[in-house]
Amino acid sequence: MRLYPSLIIIDKHPFFWRLAIFGILFFGLTVMHAPAQSQLKRSRAQLEKEKADIQKRLREFDTILKQTTAQKSNTLGELKAVNQKLDARIKYIGTLNREVLLINREISSTEKSINALEKDLENLKQEYAAMIYTSYKLNQGVNVLVFVFSSSTFKQFYLRMRYLKQYADERKKQVAQMEKVTEELSAERSLLEGKRLEKERILAQERTEKEQLDRLKSEQQGLVSNLTKKEQELRNEIAAAKKQQENLNRLIKSVIEEEIRLAEAESKKSGSRTTTTSASKVPLTPEGAAISTSFAGNRGKIPWPVESGFISKRYGTYPHPTLKGITETNDGVDIQTNRDEPVRSVFDGVVTKITTVPGMGGTVIIRHGDFYTMYSRLKTVSVKSGQQVKTKSIIGTVNTDKNGVSELHFQTWKGLEVMDPSIWLSKK
């Protein structure tokens, strides 16, 4: 017989093998595409978090700047707030640049996916056309029913029926596969269009941010120019700050030395065991030693003494922001914050000293084993000497000076050794 001579045509028919190969390739493309998409999603999530954090900081700086300029303009406090806002906006523009690059990668990935799907769809159409053509050639001039019922044996009848069913099933699968690829292609094209629109939106936002950045730079330059004209006033402020710093250092050293003396005397009197470290020389009870170990183990993780704010004067010696040839020295950090901002203990400890230092307002010293933290420029104090405090316990509120600047002075010590507080505080 000229038509469907035997069932062996199923094994030899190239369509079935090409369909199987296509299925394997299609699955492989899907598997290879998935990890790349997953990585892009992780990058996107990380970038969105970074943008949200910077936007939150920008809102903080806006609030602090408005409070600072409400009372008096052209002050160092205003310049510091503008500088922080300028740095944050530069970082934010950087995240927008990275977001554009990420979108470009997403667009490229989507375009590759579209090209692959278009190629797959074309292959499927060609395979389907070949299948229809082969079916037509094999069935030319013969009715299917005649072909089936002309079988010479029941086995041949069964095999011909099974073959026709398989052939019909494969045609259905082919059509379903083409429909699936067509739907995926449509979805990818919609996704591509969305990514291109998103890119345009980000680029427009970036242009707006750069305009605001230029205005901030002009504001910064104007502030520096006006502050330079106040040279003598600034020199007097530097001299006063130096004297205040010396008074603070004498205060905390005297407190620590007195505690060492009393602890040693108590130890001799009671015969109890105490320990010291070679660096601090502070006698410690077992409980105090445990707190010291815990404090040391939380380096870089300790919460800030205020919820909102930024470091306006860092630890160490550095050039004055506007006066050439003048340097400033700070044994702690100054944190510019909001008016009446609550001040918190940064760790579990005991309040060892409450006093007022000329020019620095209320001052509280808290002991954490052989570590000490000092909080100055307090408007109010809400703890008592000898009181046990926990991490983030409120100890007072920050003071606002005559220029409208709300700023906390914060120090950390280990025994009689002053340390850089920023190495202990968590990152913002």
Coordinates of C-alpha atoms in Angstrom, one line a residue, residues 7 38 71 90 110 119 139 257 269 283 337 374 392:
L7 CA 4.1 1.9 11.7
S38 CA 17.0 35.8 40.0
Q71 CA 16.7 80.9 64.5
I90 CA 25.3 62.7 45.6
T110 CA 14.5 40.6 28.1
K119 CA 13.3 31.8 17.1
N139 CA -2.8 10.6 2.8
E257 CA 40.7 57.8 88.8
K269 CA 39.1 46.1 102.9
P283 CA 39.3 46.9 89.1
T337 CA 20.1 66.3 65.8
M374 CA 30.0 60.5 78.4
K392 CA 18.5 52.8 74.9

